[in-house]
Coordinates of C-alpha atoms in Angstrom, one line a residue:
X766 CA -45.5 14.0 22.6
X767 CA -47.9 14.6 19.7
X768 CA -48.2 13.4 15.8
X769 CA -50.0 15.4 13.3
X770 CA -52.5 13.7 10.7
X771 CA -53.8 15.3 7.9
X772 CA -54.7 14.3 4.7
X773 CA -52.7 17.1 2.5
X774 CA -49.8 17.3 4.3
X775 CA -47.2 14.7 2.8
X776 CA -46.1 12.9 5.5
X777 CA -47.5 13.0 9.6
X778 CA -45.3 15.0 12.0
X779 CA -44.3 14.8 15.4
X780 CA -44.6 16.7 18.8
X781 CA -44.7 17.8 22.3
X782 CA -47.6 20.9 22.5
X783 CA -45.4 23.0 24.7
X784 CA -44.0 25.5 24.4
X785 CA -40.1 25.1 24.8
X786 CA -37.3 26.3 26.9
X787 CA -34.2 28.2 26.5
X788 CA -33.1 28.3 23.2
X789 CA -29.9 26.4 21.9
X790 CA -27.8 27.3 18.4
X791 CA -26.6 24.6 16.4
X792 CA -23.7 22.8 17.9
X793 CA -20.7 23.5 16.4
X794 CA -19.4 19.2 16.9
X795 CA -22.4 17.0 17.9
X796 CA -26.0 17.2 16.7
X797 CA -28.7 17.6 18.7
X798 CA -30.8 14.5 19.9
X799 CA -33.4 13.3 17.9
X800 CA -34.6 11.4 19.5
X801 CA -38.6 12.7 21.6
X802 CA -38.8 14.7 24.4
X803 CA -41.3 15.0 26.9
X804 CA -43.4 17.6 27.6
X805 CA -42.1 20.4 29.0
X806 CA -43.6 23.3 31.4
X807 CA -44.9 26.3 28.9
X808 CA -43.3 29.7 30.5
X809 CA -46.1 30.4 32.4
X810 CA -45.0 27.5 34.6
X811 CA -48.5 25.4 33.1
X812 CA -48.1 22.5 31.3
X813 CA -50.3 22.0 28.2
X814 CA -53.3 19.4 28.6
X815 CA -53.3 16.3 27.2
X816 CA -56.3 17.3 25.0
X817 CA -56.7 20.3 23.7
X818 CA -60.3 20.1 22.0
X819 CA -61.6 21.3 25.4
X820 CA -59.7 24.3 25.6
X821 CA -60.6 25.6 21.7
X822 CA -64.2 24.6 22.9
X823 CA -63.7 26.6 25.9
X824 CA -62.8 29.5 24.1
X825 CA -65.0 29.6 21.1
X826 CA -68.0 29.1 22.9
X827 CA -67.4 32.4 25.4
X828 CA -66.7 34.8 22.4
X829 CA -68.7 33.4 20.1
X830 CA -66.3 32.0 17.4
X831 CA -66.7 28.5 14.8
X832 CA -64.6 26.5 16.7
X833 CA -63.4 24.5 13.8
X834 CA -61.9 27.8 12.3
X835 CA -60.6 28.4 15.7
X836 CA -58.7 25.7 15.7
X837 CA -57.9 26.4 11.5
X838 CA -56.1 29.1 12.0
X839 CA -54.1 27.9 15.2
X840 CA -53.2 25.1 13.3
X841 CA -52.0 27.6 9.8
X842 CA -50.2 29.8 12.4
X843 CA -48.0 27.2 14.7
X844 CA -49.3 23.8 13.8
X845 CA -50.8 23.6 17.2
X846 CA -48.0 24.4 18.8
X847 CA -47.4 27.2 21.8
X848 CA -44.9 29.2 19.9
X849 CA -43.1 31.8 21.7
X850 CA -41.8 33.8 19.1
X851 CA -38.9 35.9 18.3
X852 CA -38.0 39.1 16.6
X853 CA -36.7 38.1 13.2
X854 CA -37.4 40.9 10.6
X855 CA -37.3 44.5 11.8
X856 CA -40.6 46.0 11.5
X857 CA -42.6 42.5 12.5
X858 CA -43.3 42.2 16.0
X859 CA -42.4 38.4 17.3
X860 CA -45.8 35.9 17.8
X861 CA -46.7 33.6 20.6
X862 CA -48.6 31.0 21.1
X863 CA -51.1 28.8 20.3
X864 CA -52.7 31.4 17.8
X865 CA -49.5 32.8 17.0
X866 CA -51.1 36.5 18.4
X867 CA -49.0 39.0 17.7
X868 CA -48.3 43.1 18.7
X869 CA -51.7 44.8 18.3
X870 CA -53.8 42.0 17.9
X871 CA -52.3 40.4 21.1
X872 CA -52.6 43.5 23.7
X873 CA -56.0 44.3 22.9
X874 CA -57.3 40.8 22.6
X875 CA -55.9 39.7 25.6
X876 CA -57.8 42.7 27.7
X877 CA -61.1 41.8 25.4
X878 CA -60.1 38.2 27.6
X879 CA -59.6 39.8 30.3
X880 CA -55.4 38.4 31.1
X881 CA -52.7 40.3 30.7
X882 CA -50.8 40.3 27.7
X883 CA -48.0 37.7 29.4
X884 CA -50.0 36.1 30.6
X885 CA -51.7 35.8 26.6
X886 CA -48.2 35.8 25.8
X887 CA -47.5 32.2 27.6
X888 CA -50.7 30.3 29.4
X889 CA -52.5 28.4 26.4
X890 CA -55.6 28.9 27.6
X891 CA -55.1 32.7 28.0
X892 CA -53.7 32.9 24.6
X893 CA -56.3 31.1 22.6
X894 CA -59.2 33.4 25.0
X895 CA -57.6 36.2 23.5
X896 CA -57.1 35.0 19.2
X897 CA -60.5 34.6 20.6
X898 CA -61.7 37.5 21.4
X899 CA -59.9 39.8 18.9
X900 CA -61.4 37.5 16.3
X901 CA -64.9 38.5 17.3
X902 CA -64.1 41.3 17.9
X903 CA -62.7 42.1 13.9
X904 CA -66.3 40.6 13.4
X905 CA -68.1 42.6 15.1
X906 CA -66.6 45.3 13.1
X907 CA -66.5 43.4 9.8
X908 CA -70.8 42.7 10.6
X909 CA -69.9 39.0 9.8
X910 CA -72.8 36.7 9.8
X911 CA -71.1 34.6 12.9
X912 CA -73.4 31.2 11.9
X913 CA -71.6 31.3 8.3
X914 CA -68.2 29.7 8.2
X915 CA -67.1 30.8 5.1
X916 CA -68.5 34.7 6.4
X917 CA -65.3 34.4 9.1
X918 CA -63.0 34.8 5.8
X919 CA -61.7 38.1 5.8
X920 CA -61.6 38.1 9.5
X921 CA -58.9 35.3 8.9
X922 CA -56.8 37.6 6.3
X923 CA -57.1 40.6 8.7
X924 CA -55.4 38.7 11.5
X925 CA -53.0 36.7 9.6
X926 CA -51.2 40.8 9.4
X927 CA -50.8 39.9 5.4
X928 CA -51.4 43.0 3.5
X929 CA -49.8 41.6 0.0
X930 CA -53.1 40.3 -2.0
X931 CA -51.9 37.1 -2.8
X932 CA -50.4 36.1 0.0
X933 CA -53.9 37.2 1.8
X934 CA -55.6 35.3 -0.7
X935 CA -53.0 32.0 -0.6
X936 CA -53.7 32.0 3.6
X937 CA -56.8 32.1 3.6
X938 CA -57.4 28.9 1.0
X939 CA -54.7 27.6 1.0
X940 CA -54.1 27.2 4.5
X941 CA -56.8 28.1 6.7
X942 CA -59.4 27.4 4.6
X943 CA -57.5 24.0 3.5
X944 CA -57.5 22.4 7.2
X945 CA -60.8 23.1 8.1
X946 CA -61.6 21.2 4.4
X947 CA -59.3 18.4 5.3
X948 CA -59.3 18.2 9.1
X949 CA -56.4 17.1 11.3
X950 CA -55.4 15.8 14.5
X951 CA -52.8 15.8 16.7
X952 CA -52.2 12.0 19.0
X953 CA -50.6 12.0 21.6
X954 CA -48.3 9.5 21.9
X955 CA -49.6 7.3 24.0
X956 CA -52.7 7.5 20.7
X957 CA -54.8 9.7 22.4
X958 CA -55.9 12.6 20.6
X959 CA -55.4 15.9 21.8
X960 CA -56.9 18.0 19.4
X961 CA -58.8 16.9 16.7
X962 CA -60.4 18.8 13.5
X963 CA -63.4 17.0 12.1
X964 CA -63.6 18.1 8.1
X965 CA -66.1 20.9 7.2
X966 CA -66.7 21.5 3.7
X967 CA -67.1 25.4 2.8
X968 CA -66.0 27.7 0.3
X969 CA -63.9 31.0 1.9
X970 CA -66.2 33.7 0.9
X971 CA -62.4 35.8 -0.3
X972 CA -61.3 36.5 -3.5
X973 CA -59.2 33.3 -4.6
X974 CA -55.8 33.2 -5.3
X975 CA -54.8 35.0 -9.1
X976 CA -54.9 31.4 -11.5
X977 CA -51.6 32.9 -13.4
X978 CA -48.4 30.9 -14.8
X979 CA -45.9 31.4 -12.2
X980 CA -42.5 31.7 -13.2
X981 CA -40.0 29.4 -12.0
X982 CA -37.2 30.4 -9.7
X983 CA -34.1 31.5 -12.1
X984 CA -31.5 29.0 -9.6
X985 CA -34.2 26.7 -8.7
X986 CA -37.2 25.1 -11.0
X987 CA -38.4 23.4 -8.1
X988 CA -39.4 27.2 -6.9
X989 CA -41.6 30.0 -7.5
X990 CA -39.9 33.3 -8.5
X991 CA -41.3 36.2 -6.6
X992 CA -38.4 39.2 -6.7
X993 CA -37.8 41.0 -4.0
X994 CA -37.5 44.8 -4.4
X995 CA -34.1 46.0 -5.4
X996 CA -33.6 47.9 -2.3
X997 CA -33.7 44.3 0.4
X998 CA -30.6 43.2 -1.5
X999 CA -27.9 44.1 -3.3
X1000 CA -26.5 42.8 -6.8
X1001 CA -22.5 43.3 -5.9
X1002 CA -21.1 40.5 -3.6
X1003 CA -17.2 40.8 -2.3
X1004 CA -17.0 36.6 -2.3
X1005 CA -18.9 33.6 -3.3
X1006 CA -21.0 31.9 -2.4
X1007 CA -19.3 30.0 0.8
X1008 CA -22.9 29.0 3.5
X1009 CA -26.1 28.5 3.3
X1010 CA -28.1 30.1 6.4
X1011 CA -30.9 28.2 7.5
X1012 CA -33.7 30.3 9.4
X1013 CA -37.2 30.3 10.9
X1014 CA -39.7 33.1 9.9
X1015 CA -41.2 33.3 12.9
X1016 CA -44.3 33.4 11.0
X1017 CA -46.5 31.6 8.4
X1018 CA -45.2 30.7 4.9
X1019 CA -47.3 33.6 3.5
X1020 CA -46.2 36.2 5.9
X1021 CA -42.5 35.4 5.2
X1022 CA -42.4 35.9 1.5
X1023 CA -45.0 39.1 1.5
X1024 CA -43.2 40.8 4.2
X1025 CA -39.1 39.9 2.6
X1026 CA -41.1 41.0 -0.9
X1027 CA -42.4 44.4 0.7
X1028 CA -40.0 47.9 0.2
X1029 CA -40.9 48.7 3.5
X1030 CA -38.7 45.4 4.8
X1031 CA -35.2 46.6 4.2
X1032 CA -34.3 43.0 4.5
X1033 CA -34.2 39.7 2.3
X1034 CA -33.2 35.8 2.0
X1035 CA -32.9 34.2 -1.4
X1036 CA -35.2 31.4 -0.8
X1037 CA -38.3 30.9 1.9
X1038 CA -39.7 27.2 2.3
X1039 CA -43.0 26.5 3.3
X1040 CA -44.2 24.8 6.3
X1041 CA -45.6 21.1 4.8
X1042 CA -42.7 21.6 1.7
X1043 CA -45.1 21.9 -1.1
X1044 CA -44.0 25.0 -2.3
X1045 CA -40.7 27.1 -2.2
X1046 CA -39.9 31.3 -3.1
X1047 CA -37.4 32.1 -4.6
X1048 CA -36.9 36.2 -3.9
X1049 CA -32.9 37.2 -4.7
X1050 CA -30.5 35.2 -7.2
X1051 CA -27.8 33.3 -5.1
X1052 CA -25.5 35.4 -7.7
X1053 CA -26.7 38.1 -5.3
X1054 CA -26.6 39.6 -1.8
X1055 CA -29.9 39.2 0.5
X1056 CA -30.1 41.5 3.8
X1057 CA -30.6 38.4 5.7
X1058 CA -28.2 38.3 8.4
X1059 CA -27.1 41.0 10.5
X1060 CA -23.8 39.7 11.4
X1061 CA -19.9 40.4 10.2
X1062 CA -18.2 36.9 10.4
X1063 CA -16.8 35.3 13.8
X1064 CA -14.5 31.9 12.8
X1065 CA -14.4 31.2 17.1
X1066 CA -18.4 30.4 16.5
X1067 CA -18.0 28.2 14.2
X1068 CA -15.2 25.9 15.6
X1069 CA -12.5 28.3 13.9
X1070 CA -13.2 27.9 10.3
X1071 CA -12.5 30.3 7.6
X1072 CA -11.0 32.0 9.7
X1073 CA -9.6 33.7 6.6
X1074 CA -13.5 35.1 6.3
X1075 CA -13.4 37.0 10.3
X1076 CA -14.8 40.4 10.1
X1077 CA -16.4 40.0 6.8
X1078 CA -20.0 41.0 6.8
X1079 CA -21.5 38.1 6.2
X1080 CA -24.2 38.2 3.8
X1081 CA -21.1 38.8 1.6
X1082 CA -20.6 34.9 1.6
X1083 CA -24.1 33.6 2.3
X1084 CA -27.6 32.4 0.9
X1085 CA -30.1 32.2 3.0
X1086 CA -33.2 30.1 3.3
X1087 CA -36.1 31.2 5.4
X1088 CA -38.9 28.7 6.7
X1089 CA -42.4 28.9 7.6
X1090 CA -42.4 28.2 11.7
X1091 CA -40.6 29.4 14.8
X1092 CA -36.8 28.7 16.3
X1093 CA -39.2 27.4 19.6
X1094 CA -41.2 25.2 17.7
X1095 CA -40.8 21.3 18.7
X1096 CA -40.1 19.9 16.1
X1097 CA -40.1 20.3 12.2
X1098 CA -42.4 18.6 9.4
X1099 CA -41.1 15.9 7.5
X1100 CA -42.1 17.5 4.2
X1101 CA -40.7 20.7 4.7
X1102 CA -37.2 19.4 6.2
X1103 CA -37.0 17.1 3.0
X1104 CA -38.0 20.1 0.4
X1105 CA -35.3 22.4 1.5
X1106 CA -32.7 19.5 2.5
X1107 CA -33.2 18.9 -1.6
X1108 CA -32.8 22.9 -1.7
X1109 CA -29.9 23.5 -0.2
X1110 CA -28.2 20.1 -2.1
X1111 CA -29.1 22.6 -5.2
X1112 CA -27.5 25.7 -3.8
X1113 CA -24.3 23.5 -2.5
X1114 CA -24.2 22.2 -5.6
X1115 CA -24.3 25.2 -8.3
X1116 CA -22.3 26.9 -5.8
X1117 CA -19.7 24.5 -4.6
X1118 CA -20.4 24.8 -1.0
X1119 CA -18.9 22.0 1.3
X1120 CA -21.9 20.4 2.4
X1121 CA -21.5 19.4 6.2
X1122 CA -22.1 21.7 9.4
X1123 CA -19.6 24.2 9.3
X1124 CA -21.1 25.2 5.9
X1125 CA -24.7 24.7 6.4
X1126 CA -25.3 26.1 9.5
X1127 CA -28.0 28.0 12.0
X1128 CA -28.5 32.0 11.6
X1129 CA -28.6 31.5 15.4
X1130 CA -24.9 30.2 15.2
X1131 CA -23.4 33.2 13.6
X1132 CA -25.2 36.1 14.9
X1133 CA -25.8 34.6 18.6
X1134 CA -26.5 38.0 20.2
X1135 CA -30.0 38.6 18.4
X1136 CA -31.2 34.9 17.2
X1137 CA -31.5 31.8 17.8
X1138 CA -33.0 30.3 14.3
X1139 CA -34.1 27.3 13.8
X1140 CA -33.8 26.5 17.6
X1141 CA -32.4 23.8 19.6
X1142 CA -35.1 21.5 17.4
X1143 CA -33.9 22.2 13.9
X1144 CA -33.3 18.0 13.1
X1145 CA -29.4 18.7 12.1
X1146 CA -27.6 15.1 11.4
X1147 CA -30.7 14.2 9.4
X1148 CA -30.8 17.4 6.7
X1149 CA -27.5 17.1 6.5
X1150 CA -27.7 13.7 5.8
X1151 CA -30.9 14.3 3.7
X1152 CA -28.7 17.2 1.6
X1153 CA -25.7 14.7 0.8
X1154 CA -27.7 12.0 -0.5
X1155 CA -29.3 14.3 -2.8
X1156 CA -26.9 15.8 -3.7
X1157 CA -26.1 11.9 -5.1
X1158 CA -22.9 11.8 -2.2
X1159 CA -24.0 8.2 -1.5
X1160 CA -25.0 6.7 -5.0
X1161 CA -22.4 5.5 -7.7
X1162 CA -23.9 7.7 -10.0
X1163 CA -23.6 11.2 -8.1
X1164 CA -21.1 13.5 -8.0
X1165 CA -17.5 12.9 -5.6
X1166 CA -15.5 16.0 -4.5
X1167 CA -12.5 15.1 -3.4
X1168 CA -10.9 18.3 -1.1
X1169 CA -7.9 19.1 0.0
X1170 CA -9.0 19.1 3.6
X1171 CA -9.8 15.2 4.7
X1172 CA -12.1 15.8 7.6
X1173 CA -14.3 17.3 4.4
X1174 CA -14.8 13.7 2.3
X1175 CA -16.5 10.8 2.7
X1176 CA -13.8 8.3 3.2
X1177 CA -15.7 5.7 1.4
X1178 CA -15.2 7.1 -1.4
X1179 CA -13.2 9.9 -1.4
X1180 CA -9.4 10.5 -0.3
X1181 CA -6.0 12.5 -0.7
X1182 CA -2.9 11.9 -0.3
X1183 CA 0.4 13.4 -0.9
X1184 CA 3.9 12.7 -1.7
X1185 CA 6.6 14.5 -1.3
X1186 CA 7.0 18.4 0.4
X1187 CA 3.5 20.3 0.5
X1188 CA 2.7 23.5 2.3
X1189 CA -1.3 24.7 3.2
X1190 CA -2.5 27.5 2.7
X1191 CA -5.4 29.8 3.2
X1192 CA -5.2 32.8 0.5
X1193 CA -8.7 34.0 0.1
X1194 CA -11.0 32.0 -3.0
X1195 CA -9.9 27.9 -2.2
X1196 CA -12.8 25.5 -2.1
X1197 CA -14.0 24.2 1.3
X1198 CA -11.3 24.6 4.2
X1199 CA -7.8 25.2 2.7
X1200 CA -5.8 24.2 0.3
X1201 CA -2.1 22.2 -0.5
X1202 CA 0.3 24.2 -2.5
X1203 CA 4.3 22.9 -3.5
X1204 CA 6.8 23.7 -6.0
X1205 CA 7.6 22.9 -9.3
X1206 CA 10.8 20.7 -10.5
X1207 CA 12.0 18.0 -12.5
X1208 CA 9.8 16.0 -9.5
X1209 CA 6.2 14.1 -9.6
X1210 CA 5.9 13.6 -6.2
X1211 CA 2.6 14.6 -7.1
X1212 CA -1.0 15.2 -5.4
X1213 CA -3.5 12.3 -5.6
X1214 CA -6.9 12.3 -5.8
X1215 CA -8.6 9.2 -5.0
X1216 CA -12.3 8.4 -5.7
X1217 CA -14.1 5.5 -5.7
X1218 CA -16.1 3.7 -8.6
X1219 CA -18.3 0.3 -7.8
X1220 CA -18.1 0.0 -11.9
X1221 CA -16.8 0.9 -14.3
X1222 CA -18.0 4.3 -15.3
X1223 CA -17.1 7.5 -18.2
X1224 CA -16.6 10.4 -15.8
X1225 CA -15.5 14.3 -16.5
X1226 CA -13.1 15.8 -13.6
X1227 CA -13.2 19.3 -12.5
X1228 CA -10.8 20.8 -10.7
X1229 CA -10.4 23.9 -8.3
X1230 CA -7.7 26.5 -7.6
X1231 CA -6.9 29.8 -5.5
X1232 CA -5.0 31.7 -8.8
X1233 CA -2.2 33.5 -8.3
X1234 CA 0.6 35.0 -9.9
X1235 CA 3.6 32.9 -9.0
X1236 CA 1.2 30.4 -9.7
X1237 CA 2.9 27.5 -12.6
X1238 CA 1.1 28.3 -16.3
X1239 CA 1.3 24.0 -17.4
X1240 CA 0.1 22.4 -13.8
X1241 CA -0.1 18.9 -15.1
X1242 CA -2.7 17.0 -13.9
X1243 CA -2.8 12.9 -14.8
X1244 CA -6.1 10.6 -14.8
X1245 CA -5.5 6.9 -14.1
X1246 CA -7.8 3.8 -14.0
X1247 CA -7.9 1.2 -10.8
X1248 CA -5.3 -0.9 -12.3
X1249 CA -2.9 2.4 -12.3
X1250 CA -3.1 2.7 -16.5
X1251 CA -3.2 6.4 -17.4
X1252 CA -6.3 7.8 -19.2
X1253 CA -5.5 11.1 -19.7
X1254 CA -3.7 13.7 -19.3
X1255 CA -4.1 18.1 -19.4
X1256 CA -2.2 20.7 -18.5
X1257 CA -3.7 24.2 -16.7
X1258 CA -2.7 27.7 -16.7
X1259 CA -3.6 28.2 -12.7
X1260 CA -2.3 31.7 -12.9
X1261 CA -6.2 32.1 -14.3
X1262 CA -9.6 30.7 -13.5
X1263 CA -9.4 31.0 -9.5
X1264 CA -12.2 30.0 -7.1
X1265 CA -14.0 28.1 -9.3
X1266 CA -14.7 24.6 -10.8
X1267 CA -12.6 24.6 -14.1
X1268 CA -13.2 20.9 -16.2
X1269 CA -10.0 19.0 -17.1
X1270 CA -12.0 16.2 -19.2
X1271 CA -14.1 13.4 -19.9
X1272 CA -12.4 9.8 -19.2
X1273 CA -13.2 6.1 -18.8
X1274 CA -12.4 5.0 -15.3
X1275 CA -12.4 1.0 -14.1
X1276 CA -14.5 -0.2 -11.3
X1277 CA -12.3 0.2 -7.8
X1278 CA -10.1 3.2 -6.6
X1279 CA -9.3 5.5 -9.7
X1280 CA -7.5 8.6 -8.9
X1281 CA -6.5 12.4 -10.9
X1282 CA -2.7 13.7 -10.0
X1283 CA -1.6 16.7 -9.9
X1284 CA 2.0 16.6 -10.8
X1285 CA 4.9 19.4 -9.9
X1286 CA 6.8 18.3 -12.9
X1287 CA 6.5 21.0 -15.2
X1288 CA 8.9 24.7 -15.7
X1289 CA 10.6 25.5 -12.6
X1290 CA 9.4 28.8 -10.6
X1291 CA 6.7 28.4 -10.0
X1292 CA 3.8 26.8 -7.6
X1293 CA 1.2 24.0 -7.9
X1294 CA -2.2 24.2 -6.1
X1295 CA -4.0 21.1 -4.7
X1296 CA -7.2 22.1 -3.9
X1297 CA -10.0 20.1 -4.9
X1298 CA -11.2 18.0 -7.3
X1299 CA -15.2 17.4 -8.8
X1300 CA -16.0 13.6 -10.3
X1301 CA -18.9 14.0 -12.0

């Protein structure tokens, strides 16, 4: 196992410098173990050596390419991992190896290096030699002064496959030449050096990224707005967002967002998160339908959850997050996981998406026939824990949601209890997983949404229900503090305003278990809907 130490990265990242074995989907019940694994054989049957520097040196010398450049390109593309790429987007071929070679670059590089394309895909040294050979060929064509490290910048841009000028400039200056200038090192598990890049101060001879004010994403202020063209998404949805889909780009961040903002792509995602977590691009409004998953929903792939959506095209009710990187990675940078978790929290909070493993799911889980991303090493338990933490579900000042399905609640601070006869319902538009309903009559027999506060606090209460003509127009919600004293009540019309949060009022609660009860004691002949309550 190796640990990256990079002066411009937010944190060190641990990973195995080897190709991965067979891919796996996000499990339905149990997240994958997050304990370190040992180096595994690559698909050619060899194991990546503990010392990678000699491989880079050999390839660089053989094809007259600066070793620093070869290492920097590899780091920017794969974080020095032996990746086995997959097809994530139509029109983009998969990338392979330490150099993330794909398509023509892989074929020509392999031929120049005297290895087969399969060897270039699967063997570390063959991949490095093919990458160095292709860089050398491009340098010859461009008449690059080989001893001038800065002069290789246009070749770096060409090898990346990125055609968007802004993305090219960012890839050259902020990815490849940034690591040239700052250096990086990967350590084996025992602390020995696997590969090291000493810093070299150099200014790339390439147009710098345009200095201009970047508009913030319309739904996430910490993102950059890079709007996808209209043909890559739709402005209409058949359903409100109910799930978040986690993807990997099968390439670098720059190549990812630049392709998804290209009209030739025909596909999109709502967001793209870069490898270090230092930048996020928003491409599509959350209210709009991005084309990011090519499958209709099948609840049998998701532990039977949300079966009412079976047969619905998944883009209609999902929000997609792409991540710079590959499903075959052995680990993901801590900064990327952290930034993505903050983003997922924001999406879930604004769209009332349940923050669990059934509603924040892998692309490969819902489209297993053709996709495996984000792969078996995405740290699901850590990720979901961070999402909930950033949403304040572990702090006294954060929101608390009490769902009608107890499995979706944090039992330490949210619970539901029912008195009398209540029936379960699953009509479209509910929060979380289903709801309860009961006939109105001259009896309270309430549904009690209980929540724990460690101190006395003033909180705003919202409720969610599925609207319908047979619902009560005077459904009574009554708020009580921990001492059982009524602190407020309101009657709401559940025939309208369904499928969203509706504010009931702001009340003063005491320390301990407070509650909001939905009573049945109102005009008979209707039903009241106990779906979810939010405390904020």
